[in-house]
Short mmCIF file of N, CA and C in Angstrom, two decimals:
data_model
loop_
_atom_site.label_atom_id
_atom_site.label_comp_id
_atom_site.label_asym_id
_atom_site.label_seq_id
_atom_site.Cartn_x
_atom_site.Cartn_y
_atom_site.Cartn_z
N MET A 20 -27.80 -87.93 2.33
CA MET A 20 -27.84 -87.64 0.92
C MET A 20 -27.25 -86.26 0.62
N ASN A 21 -27.58 -85.27 1.46
CA ASN A 21 -27.07 -83.92 1.25
C ASN A 21 -25.55 -83.86 1.40
N LYS A 22 -25.01 -84.61 2.35
CA LYS A 22 -23.57 -84.62 2.55
C LYS A 22 -22.87 -85.22 1.33
N LEU A 23 -23.45 -86.25 0.76
CA LEU A 23 -22.87 -86.87 -0.43
C LEU A 23 -22.88 -85.88 -1.61
N LEU A 24 -23.94 -85.14 -1.75
CA LEU A 24 -24.03 -84.15 -2.82
C LEU A 24 -22.99 -83.04 -2.63
N ILE A 25 -22.81 -82.59 -1.41
CA ILE A 25 -21.83 -81.54 -1.12
C ILE A 25 -20.42 -82.05 -1.40
N ILE A 26 -20.12 -83.27 -1.01
CA ILE A 26 -18.79 -83.84 -1.27
C ILE A 26 -18.57 -83.99 -2.77
N LEU A 27 -19.58 -84.45 -3.49
CA LEU A 27 -19.47 -84.60 -4.94
C LEU A 27 -19.24 -83.24 -5.61
N LEU A 28 -19.96 -82.22 -5.19
CA LEU A 28 -19.78 -80.88 -5.76
C LEU A 28 -18.39 -80.32 -5.44
N ALA A 29 -17.91 -80.55 -4.24
CA ALA A 29 -16.57 -80.07 -3.87
C ALA A 29 -15.50 -80.75 -4.71
N LEU A 30 -15.64 -82.05 -4.91
CA LEU A 30 -14.68 -82.76 -5.74
C LEU A 30 -14.77 -82.31 -7.19
N GLN A 31 -15.97 -82.04 -7.64
CA GLN A 31 -16.16 -81.59 -9.02
C GLN A 31 -15.52 -80.23 -9.24
N LEU A 32 -15.69 -79.32 -8.31
CA LEU A 32 -15.11 -77.99 -8.47
C LEU A 32 -13.59 -78.01 -8.37
N ALA A 33 -13.05 -78.92 -7.61
CA ALA A 33 -11.60 -79.01 -7.48
C ALA A 33 -10.95 -79.46 -8.79
N GLY A 34 -11.67 -80.23 -9.59
CA GLY A 34 -11.10 -80.72 -10.84
C GLY A 34 -11.79 -80.17 -12.07
N CYS A 35 -12.59 -79.14 -11.91
CA CYS A 35 -13.38 -78.61 -13.02
C CYS A 35 -12.47 -78.01 -14.09
N ALA A 36 -12.63 -78.48 -15.31
CA ALA A 36 -11.79 -78.00 -16.41
C ALA A 36 -12.05 -76.53 -16.71
N THR A 37 -13.28 -76.08 -16.55
CA THR A 37 -13.59 -74.67 -16.80
C THR A 37 -12.84 -73.78 -15.82
N ALA A 38 -12.88 -74.14 -14.54
CA ALA A 38 -12.16 -73.35 -13.54
C ALA A 38 -10.66 -73.37 -13.79
N ARG A 39 -10.14 -74.49 -14.21
CA ARG A 39 -8.70 -74.59 -14.49
C ARG A 39 -8.29 -73.72 -15.66
N THR A 40 -9.06 -73.74 -16.74
CA THR A 40 -8.68 -72.97 -17.93
C THR A 40 -8.85 -71.48 -17.70
N LEU A 41 -9.88 -71.08 -16.97
CA LEU A 41 -10.07 -69.66 -16.70
C LEU A 41 -9.01 -69.15 -15.73
N ASP A 42 -8.56 -70.00 -14.84
CA ASP A 42 -7.52 -69.62 -13.89
C ASP A 42 -6.16 -69.53 -14.57
N ALA A 43 -5.95 -70.31 -15.62
CA ALA A 43 -4.66 -70.34 -16.30
C ALA A 43 -4.37 -69.03 -17.04
N ALA A 44 -5.37 -68.46 -17.68
CA ALA A 44 -5.24 -67.21 -18.42
C ALA A 44 -4.05 -67.23 -19.38
N LYS A 45 -3.92 -68.31 -20.13
CA LYS A 45 -2.83 -68.44 -21.10
C LYS A 45 -3.17 -67.65 -22.36
N PRO A 46 -2.26 -66.79 -22.82
CA PRO A 46 -2.52 -66.06 -24.06
C PRO A 46 -2.67 -67.01 -25.25
N GLY A 47 -3.69 -66.79 -26.03
CA GLY A 47 -3.94 -67.61 -27.21
C GLY A 47 -4.75 -68.87 -26.94
N ALA A 48 -5.04 -69.16 -25.69
CA ALA A 48 -5.83 -70.34 -25.35
C ALA A 48 -7.31 -70.06 -25.65
N PRO A 49 -8.07 -71.09 -25.98
CA PRO A 49 -9.50 -70.87 -26.23
C PRO A 49 -10.21 -70.35 -24.98
N VAL A 50 -11.17 -69.46 -25.18
CA VAL A 50 -11.91 -68.88 -24.06
C VAL A 50 -13.35 -69.38 -24.06
N VAL A 51 -13.98 -69.42 -25.23
CA VAL A 51 -15.38 -69.84 -25.33
C VAL A 51 -15.45 -71.36 -25.19
N TYR A 52 -16.22 -71.81 -24.22
CA TYR A 52 -16.36 -73.24 -23.91
C TYR A 52 -14.99 -73.90 -23.69
N SER A 53 -14.12 -73.22 -22.99
CA SER A 53 -12.76 -73.72 -22.79
C SER A 53 -12.71 -75.01 -21.97
N GLY A 54 -13.50 -75.10 -20.92
CA GLY A 54 -13.49 -76.32 -20.10
C GLY A 54 -14.06 -77.52 -20.84
N THR A 55 -15.13 -77.29 -21.58
CA THR A 55 -15.72 -78.37 -22.37
C THR A 55 -14.75 -78.82 -23.46
N ARG A 56 -14.08 -77.87 -24.08
CA ARG A 56 -13.11 -78.21 -25.12
C ARG A 56 -11.93 -78.98 -24.53
N LEU A 57 -11.50 -78.61 -23.33
CA LEU A 57 -10.40 -79.33 -22.68
C LEU A 57 -10.82 -80.76 -22.36
N ASP A 58 -12.03 -80.95 -21.87
CA ASP A 58 -12.52 -82.30 -21.59
C ASP A 58 -12.60 -83.14 -22.86
N LEU A 59 -13.14 -82.57 -23.92
CA LEU A 59 -13.24 -83.31 -25.18
C LEU A 59 -11.86 -83.61 -25.75
N TYR A 60 -10.93 -82.69 -25.60
CA TYR A 60 -9.55 -82.89 -26.04
C TYR A 60 -8.94 -84.07 -25.29
N ALA A 61 -9.17 -84.14 -23.98
CA ALA A 61 -8.63 -85.25 -23.18
C ALA A 61 -9.31 -86.57 -23.53
N LEU A 62 -10.62 -86.54 -23.76
CA LEU A 62 -11.34 -87.76 -24.11
C LEU A 62 -10.89 -88.31 -25.46
N ASN A 63 -10.48 -87.43 -26.37
CA ASN A 63 -10.03 -87.86 -27.69
C ASN A 63 -8.54 -88.16 -27.73
N GLY A 64 -7.89 -88.20 -26.57
CA GLY A 64 -6.49 -88.60 -26.50
C GLY A 64 -5.50 -87.50 -26.79
N GLY A 65 -5.88 -86.25 -26.54
CA GLY A 65 -4.97 -85.13 -26.76
C GLY A 65 -3.72 -85.27 -25.89
N CYS A 66 -2.59 -84.92 -26.46
CA CYS A 66 -1.32 -85.15 -25.76
C CYS A 66 -0.83 -83.94 -24.99
N CYS A 67 -1.16 -82.75 -25.38
CA CYS A 67 -0.48 -81.56 -24.86
C CYS A 67 -1.48 -80.53 -24.34
N ALA A 68 -2.27 -80.90 -23.37
CA ALA A 68 -3.29 -79.99 -22.85
C ALA A 68 -2.67 -78.73 -22.26
N MET A 69 -1.54 -78.86 -21.60
CA MET A 69 -0.90 -77.71 -20.98
C MET A 69 -0.44 -76.70 -22.03
N ASP A 70 0.07 -77.18 -23.15
CA ASP A 70 0.52 -76.28 -24.21
C ASP A 70 -0.64 -75.59 -24.90
N ARG A 71 -1.73 -76.29 -25.06
CA ARG A 71 -2.87 -75.74 -25.82
C ARG A 71 -3.81 -74.91 -24.96
N PHE A 72 -4.09 -75.36 -23.73
CA PHE A 72 -5.07 -74.71 -22.87
C PHE A 72 -4.47 -73.98 -21.68
N GLY A 73 -3.21 -74.26 -21.36
CA GLY A 73 -2.59 -73.65 -20.19
C GLY A 73 -2.99 -74.33 -18.89
N ALA A 74 -3.62 -75.48 -18.97
CA ALA A 74 -4.07 -76.21 -17.78
C ALA A 74 -4.06 -77.70 -18.08
N GLU A 75 -3.84 -78.48 -17.06
CA GLU A 75 -3.90 -79.93 -17.20
C GLU A 75 -5.35 -80.37 -17.25
N ALA A 76 -5.60 -81.42 -17.99
CA ALA A 76 -6.95 -81.98 -18.07
C ALA A 76 -7.30 -82.69 -16.76
N PRO A 77 -8.58 -82.73 -16.40
CA PRO A 77 -8.98 -83.45 -15.19
C PRO A 77 -8.68 -84.94 -15.33
N SER A 78 -8.57 -85.60 -14.20
CA SER A 78 -8.30 -87.04 -14.20
C SER A 78 -9.41 -87.83 -14.87
N TYR A 79 -10.65 -87.40 -14.69
CA TYR A 79 -11.81 -88.08 -15.24
C TYR A 79 -12.60 -87.10 -16.11
N PRO A 80 -12.16 -86.85 -17.33
CA PRO A 80 -12.84 -85.85 -18.16
C PRO A 80 -14.28 -86.21 -18.50
N GLY A 81 -14.62 -87.49 -18.57
CA GLY A 81 -15.99 -87.89 -18.86
C GLY A 81 -16.94 -87.52 -17.73
N VAL A 82 -16.45 -87.56 -16.50
CA VAL A 82 -17.26 -87.18 -15.34
C VAL A 82 -17.37 -85.66 -15.27
N ASP A 83 -16.31 -84.98 -15.64
CA ASP A 83 -16.27 -83.52 -15.56
C ASP A 83 -17.03 -82.84 -16.70
N LEU A 84 -17.22 -83.51 -17.80
CA LEU A 84 -17.80 -82.90 -19.00
C LEU A 84 -19.17 -82.25 -18.77
N PRO A 85 -20.15 -82.90 -18.13
CA PRO A 85 -21.46 -82.24 -17.95
C PRO A 85 -21.37 -80.96 -17.11
N ALA A 86 -20.59 -80.99 -16.04
CA ALA A 86 -20.47 -79.80 -15.19
C ALA A 86 -19.74 -78.68 -15.92
N SER A 87 -18.71 -79.03 -16.68
CA SER A 87 -17.99 -78.01 -17.45
C SER A 87 -18.87 -77.41 -18.53
N ALA A 88 -19.67 -78.23 -19.18
CA ALA A 88 -20.58 -77.72 -20.22
C ALA A 88 -21.60 -76.76 -19.61
N LEU A 89 -22.11 -77.10 -18.44
CA LEU A 89 -23.08 -76.22 -17.77
C LEU A 89 -22.42 -74.91 -17.36
N LEU A 90 -21.25 -74.97 -16.73
CA LEU A 90 -20.58 -73.75 -16.30
C LEU A 90 -20.14 -72.90 -17.49
N ASP A 91 -19.66 -73.54 -18.55
CA ASP A 91 -19.29 -72.79 -19.75
C ASP A 91 -20.51 -72.09 -20.37
N THR A 92 -21.66 -72.74 -20.32
CA THR A 92 -22.88 -72.13 -20.85
C THR A 92 -23.30 -70.93 -20.00
N LEU A 93 -23.17 -71.06 -18.68
CA LEU A 93 -23.51 -69.94 -17.81
C LEU A 93 -22.55 -68.76 -18.00
N LEU A 94 -21.30 -69.04 -18.29
CA LEU A 94 -20.30 -68.00 -18.48
C LEU A 94 -20.16 -67.54 -19.93
N LEU A 95 -21.00 -68.05 -20.82
CA LEU A 95 -20.89 -67.73 -22.24
C LEU A 95 -20.94 -66.23 -22.53
N PRO A 96 -21.86 -65.45 -21.95
CA PRO A 96 -21.85 -64.01 -22.25
C PRO A 96 -20.53 -63.34 -21.89
N LEU A 97 -19.96 -63.69 -20.76
CA LEU A 97 -18.69 -63.09 -20.35
C LEU A 97 -17.54 -63.53 -21.25
N SER A 98 -17.54 -64.79 -21.64
CA SER A 98 -16.45 -65.26 -22.50
C SER A 98 -16.55 -64.66 -23.90
N LEU A 99 -17.77 -64.44 -24.40
CA LEU A 99 -17.92 -63.79 -25.70
C LEU A 99 -17.45 -62.34 -25.65
N LEU A 100 -17.76 -61.64 -24.56
CA LEU A 100 -17.28 -60.27 -24.40
C LEU A 100 -15.75 -60.24 -24.32
N THR A 101 -15.16 -61.23 -23.67
CA THR A 101 -13.71 -61.30 -23.59
C THR A 101 -13.09 -61.51 -24.96
N VAL A 102 -13.71 -62.35 -25.76
CA VAL A 102 -13.18 -62.63 -27.10
C VAL A 102 -13.22 -61.38 -27.98
N ILE A 103 -14.27 -60.57 -27.86
CA ILE A 103 -14.35 -59.38 -28.71
C ILE A 103 -13.54 -58.22 -28.15
N GLY A 104 -12.95 -58.38 -26.98
CA GLY A 104 -12.02 -57.38 -26.47
C GLY A 104 -12.51 -56.48 -25.36
N VAL A 105 -13.66 -56.77 -24.79
CA VAL A 105 -14.16 -55.97 -23.68
C VAL A 105 -13.46 -56.46 -22.41
N SER A 106 -12.82 -55.54 -21.68
CA SER A 106 -12.19 -55.93 -20.43
C SER A 106 -12.92 -55.27 -19.27
N PHE A 107 -12.98 -55.98 -18.16
CA PHE A 107 -13.74 -55.51 -17.02
C PHE A 107 -12.87 -54.82 -15.97
N GLN A 108 -11.64 -55.22 -15.82
CA GLN A 108 -10.70 -54.65 -14.87
C GLN A 108 -11.33 -54.48 -13.50
N ALA A 109 -11.98 -55.52 -13.02
CA ALA A 109 -12.64 -55.48 -11.72
C ALA A 109 -11.64 -55.80 -10.62
N THR A 110 -11.83 -55.22 -9.47
CA THR A 110 -11.01 -55.54 -8.31
C THR A 110 -11.92 -55.92 -7.16
N GLY A 111 -11.42 -56.73 -6.28
CA GLY A 111 -12.21 -57.21 -5.16
C GLY A 111 -11.87 -56.46 -3.88
N GLY A 112 -12.55 -56.85 -2.84
CA GLY A 112 -12.27 -56.27 -1.53
C GLY A 112 -13.33 -55.26 -1.12
N LEU A 113 -13.25 -54.89 0.13
CA LEU A 113 -14.22 -53.91 0.65
C LEU A 113 -13.56 -52.58 0.86
#
């Protein structure tokens, strides 16, 4: 059962609309609830996800929607700060 859950989570993260839209960093693209909006856009037959969001919609947006909504909710404080213009300029590494 645990292996099935890990495989499902790995597949979900590989196609997660939230991760795709945040990775795209397209100027003018929606930031708040971006993955959820991309999933809903795809479910409603949107034609140009790449032009609007800077990322392709997942193959199965209905399956991705709950995970994207959860991740977007967890990232809501950061996305709101981004919208109002606060930048973090963080760098990684040791």
